[in-house]
Amino acid sequence: MIAPLPVVGLSSAGGAGAKAGLCGAPRMCLAVRKNDEGKMIRQAVQDDAAAVQAIAVAAYAQYVAAIGRNPAPMDADYGAVIAAGHVHVSVDSGGAVDGYVVFFPEDGAMMLDAVGVRPDATGRGLGRALISVCEDHAQAAGLQAVRLYTNAAMTANLAMYPRLGYRMTERRHNEGFDRVFFEKRLNRALAPMRSKLHERWQGKTMRKTTEADKDAILALYPLAFPDEELRPLVDTLLSGPDPIVSLAMFEGGNVVAHVLFTICQNGKAALLGPLCVSPELQKQGLGSDAVRAGFETLCKNGVEQVFVLGDPAYYGRFGFEQERAVTTPCAIPADWAAAWQSLILPGGTPLDAGTLVVPKPWRDPALWAG
């Protein structure tokens, strides 16, 4: 069962151990990761069991009265769940565990079993970061969905989980609890093959750009697009007030790839472009990695649909399809109709029919006329 974020306790699937006895379940280890605030999240070890148990008790005690009994995570055997490889923990700057997430594969999906955050660490997005770890592992394992259920007495969850991209599938009495079941379908466009990703990223890093990166980014565009002058547009987007997601890949201090997403429609949509990769590194998948990294960032910020004017053969590999309901901000040549495409991000819904509303830099007809 899962409590509303950022409330302390969140759980699902019977709560930290309902299925922990599954033998032979794969132990899926991605690298130790950090969230946007630099919070380290790693796989749990046995020494973490007492801290995880204490967080579960502190998080879920508030629901005992409403449910009429202890929520399942309060009574779980966390030593066994950790031994099964089903627990990841976050640690604070002093190395103490301040949150945990329990998940495991089941019936072709990832079961998000429990999430808990230490009371003094709530309200900082840690619960969402832990849930993202579960979703990342599901994608890395090639699973199509994440599933969970929450106690019906935790009514805030019923509104919160749809905002995270989860769809309610059913409500029924299960194992002595009144439970509401949710599922989130995962977009395969967000899941690059991890082994190839590791090879391509040797000696490279990707991150959000800063003002200090602008000159290096602008220097890359004429190399990647010698027949197009995109620097004025990129400069305006990087320097202006309009919300964007700007990601760059660096190698040896040099920018070797860059992608921009401009936020549109009051944050519900984004326009992808430009995207460029250093000529000597093209056709190695770095552009695809940058696009997928952008999708992940957009998902975390509530964007539901992404639009692009580009080659259908290239963007189709991400799941983009020709867009017919929402039209371009300015007229495009008739034979470019198939190049105007969109992608619904996981949990998103398509925009209503009409014209895509974009910030001023994108309203120049010359950008759309070819």
mmCIF file of C-alpha atoms in Angstrom:
data_model
loop_
_atom_site.group_PDB
_atom_site.id
_atom_site.type_symbol
_atom_site.label_atom_id
_atom_site.label_comp_id
_atom_site.label_asym_id
_atom_site.label_seq_id
_atom_site.Cartn_x
_atom_site.Cartn_y
_atom_site.Cartn_z
ATOM 1 C CA MET A 1 0.000 0.000 0.000
ATOM 2 C CA ILE A 2 1.347 3.449 -0.768
ATOM 3 C CA ALA A 3 0.720 6.651 1.112
ATOM 4 C CA PRO A 4 0.595 10.031 -0.642
ATOM 5 C CA LEU A 5 3.844 11.773 -1.455
ATOM 6 C CA PRO A 6 5.505 13.504 0.271
ATOM 7 C CA VAL A 7 3.929 11.867 3.322
ATOM 8 C CA VAL A 8 6.384 9.610 5.081
ATOM 9 C CA GLY A 9 5.165 6.125 4.163
ATOM 10 C CA LEU A 10 4.442 4.688 0.750
ATOM 11 C CA SER A 11 3.922 1.036 -0.103
ATOM 12 C CA SER A 12 2.209 -1.363 -2.447
ATOM 13 C CA ALA A 13 1.869 -5.025 -3.349
ATOM 14 C CA GLY A 14 1.197 -6.192 0.166
ATOM 15 C CA GLY A 15 4.058 -4.290 1.702
ATOM 16 C CA ALA A 16 7.721 -5.220 1.788
ATOM 17 C CA GLY A 17 7.764 -8.929 1.854
ATOM 18 C CA ALA A 18 4.425 -10.141 0.641
ATOM 19 C CA LYS A 19 6.316 -11.731 -2.256
ATOM 20 C CA ALA A 20 9.833 -11.562 -0.843
ATOM 21 C CA GLY A 21 10.034 -15.325 -0.530
ATOM 22 C CA LEU A 22 10.258 -15.733 -4.292
ATOM 23 C CA CYS A 23 13.422 -17.740 -4.910
ATOM 24 C CA GLY A 24 15.601 -17.159 -7.881
ATOM 25 C CA ALA A 25 14.232 -13.698 -8.698
ATOM 26 C CA PRO A 26 16.954 -11.815 -10.555
ATOM 27 C CA ARG A 27 18.979 -9.307 -8.588
ATOM 28 C CA MET A 28 18.994 -6.332 -10.910
ATOM 29 C CA CYS A 29 21.747 -3.871 -10.085
ATOM 30 C CA LEU A 30 22.101 -0.632 -11.974
ATOM 31 C CA ALA A 31 24.974 1.567 -10.900
ATOM 32 C CA VAL A 32 24.681 3.569 -7.713
ATOM 33 C CA ARG A 33 22.763 6.663 -8.757
ATOM 34 C CA LYS A 34 22.037 10.117 -7.468
ATOM 35 C CA ASN A 35 18.866 12.115 -7.778
ATOM 36 C CA ASP A 36 18.755 15.729 -8.920
ATOM 37 C CA GLU A 37 19.809 16.917 -5.465
ATOM 38 C CA GLY A 38 22.810 14.594 -5.348
ATOM 39 C CA LYS A 39 21.094 12.053 -3.070
ATOM 40 C CA MET A 40 22.802 8.655 -3.333
ATOM 41 C CA ILE A 41 20.543 5.654 -3.897
ATOM 42 C CA ARG A 42 22.091 2.174 -3.799
ATOM 43 C CA GLN A 43 21.150 -1.453 -3.290
ATOM 44 C CA ALA A 44 20.623 -2.297 0.366
ATOM 45 C CA VAL A 45 22.902 -4.555 2.392
ATOM 46 C CA GLN A 46 22.123 -6.479 5.576
ATOM 47 C CA ASP A 47 23.542 -3.699 7.758
ATOM 48 C CA ASP A 48 20.692 -1.495 6.482
ATOM 49 C CA ALA A 49 17.901 -3.784 7.735
ATOM 50 C CA ALA A 50 17.386 -2.144 11.141
ATOM 51 C CA ALA A 51 17.257 1.348 9.629
ATOM 52 C CA VAL A 52 14.778 0.257 6.954
ATOM 53 C CA GLN A 53 12.590 -1.381 9.592
ATOM 54 C CA ALA A 54 12.641 1.765 11.737
ATOM 55 C CA ILE A 55 11.648 3.933 8.765
ATOM 56 C CA ALA A 56 8.787 1.582 7.906
ATOM 57 C CA VAL A 57 7.425 1.731 11.444
ATOM 58 C CA ALA A 58 7.754 5.514 11.625
ATOM 59 C CA ALA A 59 6.165 5.934 8.206
ATOM 60 C CA TYR A 60 3.171 3.648 8.533
ATOM 61 C CA ALA A 61 2.130 3.948 12.173
ATOM 62 C CA GLN A 62 -0.072 6.910 11.242
ATOM 63 C CA TYR A 63 -2.344 4.611 9.195
ATOM 64 C CA VAL A 64 -3.042 1.960 11.824
ATOM 65 C CA ALA A 65 -6.254 3.611 13.034
ATOM 66 C CA ALA A 66 -7.667 4.127 9.539
ATOM 67 C CA ILE A 67 -6.908 0.576 8.409
ATOM 68 C CA GLY A 68 -7.702 -1.143 11.703
ATOM 69 C CA ARG A 69 -4.424 -3.084 11.827
ATOM 70 C CA ASN A 70 -0.730 -2.606 11.103
ATOM 71 C CA PRO A 71 -0.019 -1.866 7.446
ATOM 72 C CA ALA A 72 1.965 -4.789 6.028
ATOM 73 C CA PRO A 73 5.295 -2.885 5.702
ATOM 74 C CA MET A 74 5.438 -2.407 9.479
ATOM 75 C CA ASP A 75 5.692 -6.165 10.052
ATOM 76 C CA ALA A 76 7.896 -7.162 7.117
ATOM 77 C CA ASP A 77 11.126 -9.148 7.565
ATOM 78 C CA TYR A 78 13.500 -6.666 5.954
ATOM 79 C CA GLY A 79 16.513 -8.895 6.469
ATOM 80 C CA ALA A 80 14.906 -11.477 4.182
ATOM 81 C CA VAL A 81 13.739 -8.881 1.668
ATOM 82 C CA ILE A 82 17.249 -7.389 1.486
ATOM 83 C CA ALA A 83 18.763 -10.867 1.108
ATOM 84 C CA ALA A 84 16.457 -11.432 -1.860
ATOM 85 C CA GLY A 85 17.921 -8.324 -3.523
ATOM 86 C CA HIS A 86 14.641 -6.423 -3.542
ATOM 87 C CA VAL A 87 15.577 -3.290 -1.575
ATOM 88 C CA HIS A 88 17.312 -0.061 -2.518
ATOM 89 C CA VAL A 89 18.058 2.683 0.002
ATOM 90 C CA SER A 90 18.852 6.380 -0.114
ATOM 91 C CA VAL A 91 21.459 7.783 2.237
ATOM 92 C CA ASP A 92 21.909 11.283 3.606
ATOM 93 C CA SER A 93 25.114 13.327 3.621
ATOM 94 C CA GLY A 94 26.212 11.575 6.812
ATOM 95 C CA GLY A 95 25.757 8.124 5.321
ATOM 96 C CA ALA A 96 22.577 7.282 7.263
ATOM 97 C CA VAL A 97 19.660 5.595 5.492
ATOM 98 C CA ASP A 98 16.774 8.059 5.052
ATOM 99 C CA GLY A 99 14.558 6.217 2.605
ATOM 100 C CA TYR A 100 13.973 2.865 0.944
ATOM 101 C CA VAL A 101 12.102 1.215 -1.913
ATOM 102 C CA VAL A 102 11.163 -2.448 -2.364
ATOM 103 C CA PHE A 103 10.439 -3.893 -5.803
ATOM 104 C CA PHE A 104 10.741 -7.179 -7.700
ATOM 105 C CA PRO A 105 9.683 -8.673 -11.042
ATOM 106 C CA GLU A 106 6.426 -10.606 -11.094
ATOM 107 C CA ASP A 107 4.228 -11.825 -13.948
ATOM 108 C CA GLY A 108 6.017 -9.804 -16.609
ATOM 109 C CA ALA A 109 5.961 -6.505 -14.691
ATOM 110 C CA MET A 110 7.839 -4.845 -11.858
ATOM 111 C CA MET A 111 5.928 -4.932 -8.576
ATOM 112 C CA LEU A 112 6.498 -1.742 -6.580
ATOM 113 C CA ASP A 113 6.063 -3.214 -3.118
ATOM 114 C CA ALA A 114 6.912 -0.437 -0.668
ATOM 115 C CA VAL A 115 8.487 2.982 -0.343
ATOM 116 C CA GLY A 116 9.316 4.702 2.927
ATOM 117 C CA VAL A 117 10.968 8.006 3.791
ATOM 118 C CA ARG A 118 12.358 9.010 7.165
ATOM 119 C CA PRO A 119 10.114 11.706 8.707
ATOM 120 C CA ASP A 120 12.811 14.390 8.715
ATOM 121 C CA ALA A 121 13.605 13.742 5.029
ATOM 122 C CA THR A 122 10.101 14.208 3.607
ATOM 123 C CA GLY A 123 9.040 17.021 1.316
ATOM 124 C CA ARG A 124 12.205 16.948 -0.819
ATOM 125 C CA GLY A 125 11.129 14.664 -3.652
ATOM 126 C CA LEU A 126 12.912 11.640 -2.196
ATOM 127 C CA GLY A 127 9.873 9.365 -2.502
ATOM 128 C CA ARG A 128 9.536 10.200 -6.181
ATOM 129 C CA ALA A 129 13.261 9.564 -6.713
ATOM 130 C CA LEU A 130 12.958 6.137 -5.112
ATOM 131 C CA ILE A 131 9.976 5.279 -7.295
ATOM 132 C CA SER A 132 12.020 6.354 -10.324
ATOM 133 C CA VAL A 133 14.680 3.804 -9.350
ATOM 134 C CA CYS A 134 12.043 1.076 -9.513
ATOM 135 C CA GLU A 135 10.908 2.288 -12.931
ATOM 136 C CA ASP A 136 14.504 2.483 -14.197
ATOM 137 C CA HIS A 137 15.130 -1.130 -13.170
ATOM 138 C CA ALA A 138 11.924 -2.225 -14.843
ATOM 139 C CA GLN A 139 13.006 -0.602 -18.085
ATOM 140 C CA ALA A 140 16.522 -2.029 -17.850
ATOM 141 C CA ALA A 141 14.998 -5.501 -17.414
ATOM 142 C CA GLY A 142 12.817 -5.022 -20.491
ATOM 143 C CA LEU A 143 9.581 -5.102 -18.480
ATOM 144 C CA GLN A 144 6.517 -3.395 -19.872
ATOM 145 C CA ALA A 145 4.920 -2.029 -16.703
ATOM 146 C CA VAL A 146 5.189 -1.213 -13.003
ATOM 147 C CA ARG A 147 2.304 -2.381 -10.808
ATOM 148 C CA LEU A 148 1.307 -1.539 -7.248
ATOM 149 C CA TYR A 149 -1.652 -1.410 -4.950
ATOM 150 C CA THR A 150 -2.524 0.927 -2.145
ATOM 151 C CA ASN A 151 -4.928 0.675 0.752
ATOM 152 C CA ALA A 152 -8.286 2.281 -0.054
ATOM 153 C CA ALA A 153 -8.162 4.102 3.300
ATOM 154 C CA MET A 154 -5.218 6.146 2.031
ATOM 155 C CA THR A 155 -7.469 8.289 -0.148
ATOM 156 C CA ALA A 156 -4.822 10.813 -1.153
ATOM 157 C CA ASN A 157 -3.070 8.041 -3.095
ATOM 158 C CA LEU A 158 -6.027 7.638 -5.401
ATOM 159 C CA ALA A 159 -5.428 11.170 -6.702
ATOM 160 C CA MET A 160 -1.641 11.143 -6.420
ATOM 161 C CA TYR A 161 -0.755 8.047 -8.412
ATOM 162 C CA PRO A 162 -2.429 9.143 -11.648
ATOM 163 C CA ARG A 163 -0.252 12.272 -11.464
ATOM 164 C CA LEU A 164 2.790 9.982 -11.521
ATOM 165 C CA GLY A 165 1.490 8.216 -14.610
ATOM 166 C CA TYR A 166 -0.276 5.286 -12.928
ATOM 167 C CA ARG A 167 -3.731 4.087 -14.023
ATOM 168 C CA MET A 168 -6.178 2.478 -11.614
ATOM 169 C CA THR A 169 -7.037 -1.036 -12.816
ATOM 170 C CA GLU A 170 -9.281 -2.460 -10.082
ATOM 171 C CA ARG A 171 -10.374 -2.365 -6.451
ATOM 172 C CA ARG A 172 -10.936 -5.512 -4.387
ATOM 173 C CA HIS A 173 -10.500 -7.123 -0.983
ATOM 174 C CA ASN A 174 -7.104 -8.834 -0.877
ATOM 175 C CA GLU A 175 -5.221 -10.547 1.965
ATOM 176 C CA GLY A 176 -7.436 -8.867 4.536
ATOM 177 C CA PHE A 177 -7.065 -5.365 3.087
ATOM 178 C CA ASP A 178 -9.302 -3.201 0.901
ATOM 179 C CA ARG A 179 -6.910 -2.441 -1.940
ATOM 180 C CA VAL A 180 -6.877 -0.322 -5.084
ATOM 181 C CA PHE A 181 -4.594 -1.563 -7.861
ATOM 182 C CA PHE A 182 -2.574 0.645 -10.228
ATOM 183 C CA GLU A 183 -0.378 0.089 -13.265
ATOM 184 C CA LYS A 184 2.032 2.297 -15.192
ATOM 185 C CA ARG A 185 2.930 1.244 -18.718
ATOM 186 C CA LEU A 186 6.540 1.972 -19.571
ATOM 187 C CA ASN A 187 7.554 3.587 -22.827
ATOM 188 C CA ARG A 188 10.317 1.563 -24.434
ATOM 189 C CA ALA A 189 11.671 4.802 -25.893
ATOM 190 C CA LEU A 190 12.894 5.623 -22.383
ATOM 191 C CA ALA A 191 14.875 2.409 -22.024
ATOM 192 C CA PRO A 192 18.157 2.249 -23.970
ATOM 193 C CA MET A 193 20.058 -1.051 -23.807
ATOM 194 C CA ARG A 194 22.267 -0.666 -20.744
ATOM 195 C CA SER A 195 25.260 -2.646 -22.025
ATOM 196 C CA LYS A 196 25.509 -0.559 -25.190
ATOM 197 C CA LEU A 197 24.875 2.592 -23.212
ATOM 198 C CA HIS A 198 27.836 1.754 -20.965
ATOM 199 C CA GLU A 199 30.108 1.223 -23.976
ATOM 200 C CA ARG A 200 29.063 4.463 -25.682
ATOM 201 C CA TRP A 201 29.468 6.532 -22.540
ATOM 202 C CA GLN A 202 33.040 5.484 -21.746
ATOM 203 C CA GLY A 203 34.819 8.730 -20.823
ATOM 204 C CA LYS A 204 31.629 10.743 -21.330
ATOM 205 C CA THR A 205 29.102 12.368 -19.007
ATOM 206 C CA MET A 206 25.673 13.864 -19.616
ATOM 207 C CA ARG A 207 24.077 16.602 -17.543
ATOM 208 C CA LYS A 208 21.864 19.639 -17.627
ATOM 209 C CA THR A 209 23.684 22.591 -19.127
ATOM 210 C CA THR A 210 24.541 25.880 -17.462
ATOM 211 C CA GLU A 211 25.239 29.392 -18.713
ATOM 212 C CA ALA A 212 28.948 28.557 -18.663
ATOM 213 C CA ASP A 213 28.398 25.841 -21.297
ATOM 214 C CA LYS A 214 26.732 28.103 -23.869
ATOM 215 C CA ASP A 215 29.774 29.034 -25.953
ATOM 216 C CA ALA A 216 30.859 25.404 -26.273
ATOM 217 C CA ILE A 217 27.335 24.366 -27.243
ATOM 218 C CA LEU A 218 27.068 27.097 -29.878
ATOM 219 C CA ALA A 219 30.446 26.092 -31.321
ATOM 220 C CA LEU A 220 29.167 22.561 -31.946
ATOM 221 C CA TYR A 221 26.203 23.492 -34.153
ATOM 222 C CA PRO A 222 28.031 24.701 -37.295
ATOM 223 C CA LEU A 223 30.130 21.537 -37.172
ATOM 224 C CA ALA A 224 27.060 19.311 -37.005
ATOM 225 C CA PHE A 225 24.944 21.452 -39.368
ATOM 226 C CA PRO A 226 27.297 23.195 -41.822
ATOM 227 C CA ASP A 227 24.398 24.043 -44.151
ATOM 228 C CA GLU A 228 22.073 25.468 -41.480
ATOM 229 C CA GLU A 229 22.480 28.419 -39.119
ATOM 230 C CA LEU A 230 20.855 27.293 -35.901
ATOM 231 C CA ARG A 231 22.990 29.251 -33.464
ATOM 232 C CA PRO A 232 20.682 32.280 -33.155
ATOM 233 C CA LEU A 233 17.756 30.056 -32.173
ATOM 234 C CA VAL A 234 19.845 28.005 -29.732
ATOM 235 C CA ASP A 235 21.406 31.142 -28.237
ATOM 236 C CA THR A 236 17.979 32.711 -27.727
ATOM 237 C CA LEU A 237 16.562 29.587 -26.095
ATOM 238 C CA LEU A 238 19.560 29.122 -23.814
ATOM 239 C CA SER A 239 19.646 32.764 -22.771
ATOM 240 C CA GLY A 240 15.964 33.609 -22.683
ATOM 241 C CA PRO A 241 13.263 33.347 -20.039
ATOM 242 C CA ASP A 242 11.286 30.513 -21.620
ATOM 243 C CA PRO A 243 11.400 27.145 -19.816
ATOM 244 C CA ILE A 244 13.606 24.567 -21.512
ATOM 245 C CA VAL A 245 15.358 21.282 -20.859
ATOM 246 C CA SER A 246 18.913 21.519 -22.177
ATOM 247 C CA LEU A 247 21.165 18.468 -21.896
ATOM 248 C CA ALA A 248 24.714 18.047 -23.167
ATOM 249 C CA MET A 249 27.180 15.188 -23.330
ATOM 250 C CA PHE A 250 30.768 16.019 -22.474
ATOM 251 C CA GLU A 251 34.008 14.241 -23.308
ATOM 252 C CA GLY A 252 37.312 15.589 -22.070
ATOM 253 C CA GLY A 253 35.642 18.880 -21.212
ATOM 254 C CA ASN A 254 34.239 19.285 -24.730
ATOM 255 C CA VAL A 255 30.544 19.247 -25.696
ATOM 256 C CA VAL A 256 30.018 16.343 -28.104
ATOM 257 C CA ALA A 257 26.209 16.204 -28.147
ATOM 258 C CA HIS A 258 23.368 18.545 -27.236
ATOM 259 C CA VAL A 259 19.588 18.413 -27.198
ATOM 260 C CA LEU A 260 16.982 21.057 -26.421
ATOM 261 C CA PHE A 261 13.354 20.661 -25.417
ATOM 262 C CA THR A 262 11.188 23.786 -25.194
ATOM 263 C CA ILE A 263 8.307 23.541 -22.742
ATOM 264 C CA CYS A 264 4.913 24.436 -24.242
ATOM 265 C CA GLN A 265 1.205 24.446 -23.395
ATOM 266 C CA ASN A 266 1.596 25.453 -19.747
ATOM 267 C CA GLY A 267 4.028 22.632 -19.091
ATOM 268 C CA LYS A 268 1.969 19.813 -20.614
ATOM 269 C CA ALA A 269 4.030 19.488 -23.800
ATOM 270 C CA ALA A 270 7.544 19.969 -25.131
ATOM 271 C CA LEU A 271 8.990 20.689 -28.564
ATOM 272 C CA LEU A 272 12.131 18.681 -29.316
ATOM 273 C CA GLY A 273 14.953 20.434 -31.141
ATOM 274 C CA PRO A 274 17.521 21.173 -32.101
ATOM 275 C CA LEU A 275 19.532 17.995 -31.554
ATOM 276 C CA CYS A 276 23.144 17.742 -32.639
ATOM 277 C CA VAL A 277 26.126 15.406 -32.279
ATOM 278 C CA SER A 278 29.770 16.045 -33.102
ATOM 279 C CA PRO A 279 30.386 14.762 -36.669
ATOM 280 C CA GLU A 280 33.061 12.238 -35.697
ATOM 281 C CA LEU A 281 30.725 10.660 -33.108
ATOM 282 C CA GLN A 282 27.577 10.474 -35.209
ATOM 283 C CA LYS A 283 25.859 7.124 -35.874
ATOM 284 C CA GLN A 284 27.018 5.785 -32.506
ATOM 285 C CA GLY A 285 23.747 6.260 -30.631
ATOM 286 C CA LEU A 286 24.764 9.336 -28.649
ATOM 287 C CA GLY A 287 21.923 11.410 -30.085
ATOM 288 C CA SER A 288 19.444 8.701 -29.127
ATOM 289 C CA ASP A 289 20.874 8.621 -25.597
ATOM 290 C CA ALA A 290 20.483 12.384 -25.307
ATOM 291 C CA VAL A 291 16.873 12.244 -26.489
ATOM 292 C CA ARG A 292 15.993 9.452 -24.051
ATOM 293 C CA ALA A 293 17.672 11.295 -21.195
ATOM 294 C CA GLY A 294 15.531 14.272 -22.118
ATOM 295 C CA PHE A 295 12.382 12.131 -22.023
ATOM 296 C CA GLU A 296 13.231 11.002 -18.493
ATOM 297 C CA THR A 297 13.695 14.597 -17.350
ATOM 298 C CA LEU A 298 10.448 15.664 -18.997
ATOM 299 C CA CYS A 299 8.531 12.815 -17.353
ATOM 300 C CA LYS A 300 9.802 13.850 -13.941
ATOM 301 C CA ASN A 301 8.587 17.386 -14.609
ATOM 302 C CA GLY A 302 5.068 16.418 -15.619
ATOM 303 C CA VAL A 303 5.358 16.824 -19.402
ATOM 304 C CA GLU A 304 2.891 14.499 -21.140
ATOM 305 C CA GLN A 305 3.491 14.853 -24.885
ATOM 306 C CA VAL A 306 6.561 15.649 -27.014
ATOM 307 C CA PHE A 307 6.428 17.105 -30.542
ATOM 308 C CA VAL A 308 9.114 17.173 -33.215
ATOM 309 C CA LEU A 309 9.509 18.188 -36.834
ATOM 310 C CA GLY A 310 12.056 15.709 -38.127
ATOM 311 C CA ASP A 311 12.882 12.589 -40.089
ATOM 312 C CA PRO A 312 10.186 9.944 -39.408
ATOM 313 C CA ALA A 313 12.701 7.148 -39.978
ATOM 314 C CA TYR A 314 14.883 8.488 -37.165
ATOM 315 C CA TYR A 315 12.289 9.643 -34.658
ATOM 316 C CA GLY A 316 10.058 6.661 -35.292
ATOM 317 C CA ARG A 317 12.554 4.511 -33.389
ATOM 318 C CA PHE A 318 11.544 6.356 -30.209
ATOM 319 C CA GLY A 319 7.852 5.745 -30.823
ATOM 320 C CA PHE A 320 6.989 9.073 -32.497
ATOM 321 C CA GLU A 321 4.045 8.941 -34.887
ATOM 322 C CA GLN A 322 2.634 11.461 -37.342
ATOM 323 C CA GLU A 323 0.624 14.120 -35.483
ATOM 324 C CA ARG A 324 -2.701 15.091 -37.041
ATOM 325 C CA ALA A 325 -4.733 16.651 -34.233
ATOM 326 C CA VAL A 326 -2.261 19.320 -33.102
ATOM 327 C CA THR A 327 -0.836 21.463 -35.899
ATOM 328 C CA THR A 328 2.502 23.238 -36.167
ATOM 329 C CA PRO A 329 2.795 26.826 -34.865
ATOM 330 C CA CYS A 330 3.563 28.027 -38.397
ATOM 331 C CA ALA A 331 2.810 26.594 -41.813
ATOM 332 C CA ILE A 332 5.075 23.825 -43.107
ATOM 333 C CA PRO A 333 5.453 22.524 -46.685
ATOM 334 C CA ALA A 334 2.759 20.026 -47.616
ATOM 335 C CA ASP A 335 5.280 17.290 -48.267
ATOM 336 C CA TRP A 336 6.561 17.645 -44.678
ATOM 337 C CA ALA A 337 3.289 16.478 -43.136
ATOM 338 C CA ALA A 338 4.728 13.098 -42.116
ATOM 339 C CA ALA A 339 7.658 14.848 -40.425
ATOM 340 C CA TRP A 340 5.374 16.535 -37.859
ATOM 341 C CA GLN A 341 5.222 13.896 -35.136
ATOM 342 C CA SER A 342 4.421 13.427 -31.469
ATOM 343 C CA LEU A 343 5.014 10.949 -28.667
ATOM 344 C CA ILE A 344 2.872 10.429 -25.564
ATOM 345 C CA LEU A 345 5.114 9.992 -22.525
ATOM 346 C CA PRO A 346 4.240 7.310 -19.929
ATOM 347 C CA GLY A 347 1.063 8.236 -18.071
ATOM 348 C CA GLY A 348 0.416 11.192 -20.354
ATOM 349 C CA THR A 349 -2.627 12.152 -22.366
ATOM 350 C CA PRO A 350 -2.664 13.856 -25.773
ATOM 351 C CA LEU A 351 -3.362 17.554 -26.100
ATOM 352 C CA ASP A 352 -6.713 18.677 -27.412
ATOM 353 C CA ALA A 353 -6.853 19.381 -31.131
ATOM 354 C CA GLY A 354 -5.582 22.796 -32.154
ATOM 355 C CA THR A 355 -2.330 24.617 -32.820
ATOM 356 C CA LEU A 356 0.678 23.974 -30.612
ATOM 357 C CA VAL A 357 1.277 27.060 -28.461
ATOM 358 C CA VAL A 358 5.018 27.754 -28.344
ATOM 359 C CA PRO A 359 7.230 30.511 -26.890
ATOM 360 C CA LYS A 360 8.126 33.471 -29.098
ATOM 361 C CA PRO A 361 11.466 32.133 -30.462
ATOM 362 C CA TRP A 362 9.583 29.328 -32.204
ATOM 363 C CA ARG A 363 6.997 31.596 -33.841
ATOM 364 C CA ASP A 364 9.305 32.627 -36.706
ATOM 365 C CA PRO A 365 7.775 31.241 -39.929
ATOM 366 C CA ALA A 366 11.270 30.882 -41.409
ATOM 367 C CA LEU A 367 12.044 28.097 -38.947
ATOM 368 C CA TRP A 368 9.189 26.037 -40.327
ATOM 369 C CA ALA A 369 9.330 26.860 -44.032
ATOM 370 C CA GLY A 370 12.319 24.736 -44.963
#
